Coordinates of C-alpha atoms and ligand atoms in Angstrom, one line a residue:
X1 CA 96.0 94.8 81.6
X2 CA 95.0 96.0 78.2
X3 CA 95.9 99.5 78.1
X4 CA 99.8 101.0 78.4
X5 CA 100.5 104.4 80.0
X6 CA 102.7 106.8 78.3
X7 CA 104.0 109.3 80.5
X8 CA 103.4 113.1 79.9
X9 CA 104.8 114.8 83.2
X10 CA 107.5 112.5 85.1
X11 CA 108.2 112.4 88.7
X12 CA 110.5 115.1 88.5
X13 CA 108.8 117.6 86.8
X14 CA 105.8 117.0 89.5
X15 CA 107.7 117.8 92.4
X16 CA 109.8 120.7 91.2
X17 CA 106.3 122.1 90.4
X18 CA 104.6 121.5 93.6
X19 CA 107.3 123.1 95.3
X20 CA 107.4 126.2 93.2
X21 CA 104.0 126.3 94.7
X22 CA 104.3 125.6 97.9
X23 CA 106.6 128.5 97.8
X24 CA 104.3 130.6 95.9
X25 CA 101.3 129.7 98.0
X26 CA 103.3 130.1 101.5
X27 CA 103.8 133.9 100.5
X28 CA 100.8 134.6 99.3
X29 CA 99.5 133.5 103.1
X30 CA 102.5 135.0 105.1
X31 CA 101.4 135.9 108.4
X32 CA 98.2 133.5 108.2
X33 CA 97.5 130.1 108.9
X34 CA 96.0 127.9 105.8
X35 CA 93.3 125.5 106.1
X36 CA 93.4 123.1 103.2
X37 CA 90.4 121.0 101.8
X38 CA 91.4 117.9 99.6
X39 CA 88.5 116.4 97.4
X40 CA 89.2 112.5 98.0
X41 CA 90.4 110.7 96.4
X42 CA 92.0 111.8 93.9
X43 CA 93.4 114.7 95.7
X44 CA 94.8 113.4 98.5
X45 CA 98.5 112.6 96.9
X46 CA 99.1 116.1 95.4
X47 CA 97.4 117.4 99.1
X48 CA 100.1 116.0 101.1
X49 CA 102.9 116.4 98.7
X50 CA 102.2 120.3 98.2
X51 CA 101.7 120.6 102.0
X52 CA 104.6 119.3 103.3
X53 CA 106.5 121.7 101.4
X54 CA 104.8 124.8 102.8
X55 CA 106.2 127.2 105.2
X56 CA 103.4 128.7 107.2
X57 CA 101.0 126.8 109.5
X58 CA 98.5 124.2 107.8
X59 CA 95.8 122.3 109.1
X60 CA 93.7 119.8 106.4
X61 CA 90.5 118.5 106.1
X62 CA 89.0 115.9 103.3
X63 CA 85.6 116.1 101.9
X64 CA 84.3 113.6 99.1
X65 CA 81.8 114.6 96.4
X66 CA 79.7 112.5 93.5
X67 CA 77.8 113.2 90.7
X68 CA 74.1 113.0 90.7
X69 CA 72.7 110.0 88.1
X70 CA 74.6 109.8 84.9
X71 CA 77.7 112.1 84.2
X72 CA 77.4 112.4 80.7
X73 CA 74.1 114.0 81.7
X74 CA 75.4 115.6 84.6
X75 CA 73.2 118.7 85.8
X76 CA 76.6 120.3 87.9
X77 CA 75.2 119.1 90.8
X78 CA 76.8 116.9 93.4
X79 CA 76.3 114.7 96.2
X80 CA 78.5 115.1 99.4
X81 CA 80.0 111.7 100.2
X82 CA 81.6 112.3 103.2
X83 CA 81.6 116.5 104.2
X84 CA 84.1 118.6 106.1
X85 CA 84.8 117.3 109.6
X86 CA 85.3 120.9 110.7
X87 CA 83.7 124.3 110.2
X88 CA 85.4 126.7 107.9
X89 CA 83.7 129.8 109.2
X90 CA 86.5 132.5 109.1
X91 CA 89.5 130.4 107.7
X92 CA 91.1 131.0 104.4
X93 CA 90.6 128.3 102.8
X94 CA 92.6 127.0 99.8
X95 CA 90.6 124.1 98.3
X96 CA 92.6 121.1 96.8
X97 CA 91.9 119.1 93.5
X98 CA 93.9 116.8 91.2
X99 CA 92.5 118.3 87.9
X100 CA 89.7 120.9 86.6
X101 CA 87.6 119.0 83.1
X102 CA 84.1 120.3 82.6
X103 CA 84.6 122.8 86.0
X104 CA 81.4 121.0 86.9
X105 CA 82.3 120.0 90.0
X106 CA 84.5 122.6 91.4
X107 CA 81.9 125.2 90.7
X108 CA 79.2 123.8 92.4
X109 CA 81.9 123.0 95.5
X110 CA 83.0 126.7 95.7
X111 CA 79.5 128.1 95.9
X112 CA 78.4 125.4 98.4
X113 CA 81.5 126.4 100.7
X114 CA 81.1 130.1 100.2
X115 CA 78.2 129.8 101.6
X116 CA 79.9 128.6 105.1
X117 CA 81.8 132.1 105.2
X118 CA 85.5 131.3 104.8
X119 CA 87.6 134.3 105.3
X120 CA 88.9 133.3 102.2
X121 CA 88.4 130.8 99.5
X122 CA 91.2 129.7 96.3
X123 CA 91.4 126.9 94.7
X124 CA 94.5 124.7 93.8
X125 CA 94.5 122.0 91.2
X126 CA 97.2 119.7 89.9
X127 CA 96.2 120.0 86.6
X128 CA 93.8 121.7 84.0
X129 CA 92.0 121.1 80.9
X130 CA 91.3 124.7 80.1
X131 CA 89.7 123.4 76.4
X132 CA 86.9 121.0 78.3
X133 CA 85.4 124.1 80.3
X134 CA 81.6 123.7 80.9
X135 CA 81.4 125.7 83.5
X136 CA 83.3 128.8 84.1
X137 CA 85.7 128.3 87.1
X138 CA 88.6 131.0 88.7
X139 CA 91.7 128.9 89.5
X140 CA 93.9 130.3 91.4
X141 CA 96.9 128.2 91.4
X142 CA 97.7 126.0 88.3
X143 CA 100.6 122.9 88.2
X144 CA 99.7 122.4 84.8
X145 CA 97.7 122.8 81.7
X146 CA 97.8 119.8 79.7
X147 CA 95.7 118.9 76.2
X148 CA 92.4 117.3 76.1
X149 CA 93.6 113.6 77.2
X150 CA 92.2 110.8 79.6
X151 CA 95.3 110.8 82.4
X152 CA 96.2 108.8 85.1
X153 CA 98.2 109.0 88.1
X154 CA 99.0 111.6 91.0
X155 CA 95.8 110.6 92.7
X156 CA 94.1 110.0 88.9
X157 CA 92.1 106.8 88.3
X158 CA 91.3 104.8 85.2
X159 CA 88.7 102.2 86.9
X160 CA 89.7 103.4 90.1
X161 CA 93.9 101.9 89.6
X162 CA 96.9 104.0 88.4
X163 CA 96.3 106.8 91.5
X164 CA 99.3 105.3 93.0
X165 CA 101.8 105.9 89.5
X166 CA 104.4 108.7 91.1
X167 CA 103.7 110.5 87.3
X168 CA 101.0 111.7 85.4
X169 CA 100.3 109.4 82.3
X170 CA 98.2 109.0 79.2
X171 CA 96.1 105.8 79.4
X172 CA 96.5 104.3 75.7
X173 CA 93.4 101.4 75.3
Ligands
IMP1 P1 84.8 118.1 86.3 O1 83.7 118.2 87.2 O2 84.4 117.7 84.9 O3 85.8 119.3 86.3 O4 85.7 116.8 86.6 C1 86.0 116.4 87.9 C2 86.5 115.0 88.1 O5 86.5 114.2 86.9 C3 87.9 115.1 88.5 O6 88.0 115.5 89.9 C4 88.4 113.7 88.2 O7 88.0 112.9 89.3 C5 87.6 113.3 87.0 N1 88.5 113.5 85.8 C6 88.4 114.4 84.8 N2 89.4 114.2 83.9 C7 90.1 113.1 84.3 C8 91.2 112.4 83.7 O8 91.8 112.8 82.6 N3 91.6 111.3 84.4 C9 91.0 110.9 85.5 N4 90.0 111.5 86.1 C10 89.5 112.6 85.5
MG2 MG1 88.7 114.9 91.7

């Protein structure tokens, strides 16, 4: 392997984080049931981590997304990969992503599932790039904000390997 990985949040920092919000996000819902929606894959590891560390009843569901043609040319438009196995109709809703770049994607994914009438609809995201905005997107729960940097781990792939690293890194090529 070429490239090394310097790490920029450990292990530790991650899941003192994710439990801050699994605290914040359990009051915020008190007295409500949450129905959580992880984009696969990347996701998927901060999905089960921050939901096995929330007090109120959860139920999940995965949905899978791709860009239409070439991303650097990217229109904000995606293809569903795989969609919701259930309806959403009436649920609050807290949608589940590993990071927020261009906001390309999540845009397009919170006006598609508004659409379905959710009771409610937030979105979660590991991490944030707040200076690669495209598109404007309202985050509703942050882990972190970290500087303009290709990162790895957490559910984050560089050629689809590093998701498993139990810390966020910088790939160095
Ligand atoms: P957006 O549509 O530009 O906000 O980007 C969405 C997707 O790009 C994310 O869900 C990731 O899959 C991928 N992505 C963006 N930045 C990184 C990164 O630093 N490392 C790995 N994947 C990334
Ligand atoms: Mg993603």
């Amino acid at each position: 392997m070429a490239e090394t990985i310097k790490v920029l949040i450990s292990e530790e920092e991650i899941d003192k984080r994710i439990k801050e919000l699994a605290a914040e996000i359990s009051k915020a819902y008190e007295g409500k049931s949450l129905h959580m929606i992880c984009v696969l894959k990347g996701g998927v590891f901060f999905m089960t981590e921050l939901s096995k560390h929330m007090t109120i009843p959860v139920s999940i569901d995965f949905m899978s997304v791709s860009s239409y043609g070439d991303a650097t040319v990217s229109s904000g438009r995606v293809k569903i990969v795989k969609d919701l196995d259930e309806s959403i109709e009436g649920k609050d809703v807290l949608i589940v992503e590993d990071i927020i770049d261009s906001g390309r994607t999540l845009s397009y994914l919170l006006a598609m599932l508004k659409n379905r009438m959710p009771a409610s609809l937030k979105l979660c995201t590991l991490l944030d790039k707040p200076d690669r905005r495209e598109m404007e997107v309202d985050v509703d729960y942050t882990g972190f904000k970290i500087p303009d940097a290709f990162v790895v781990g957490y559910g984050l792939d560089y050629k689809q390997i590093y998701r498993n690293l139990p810390y966020i890194g910088v790939v160095e090529l």
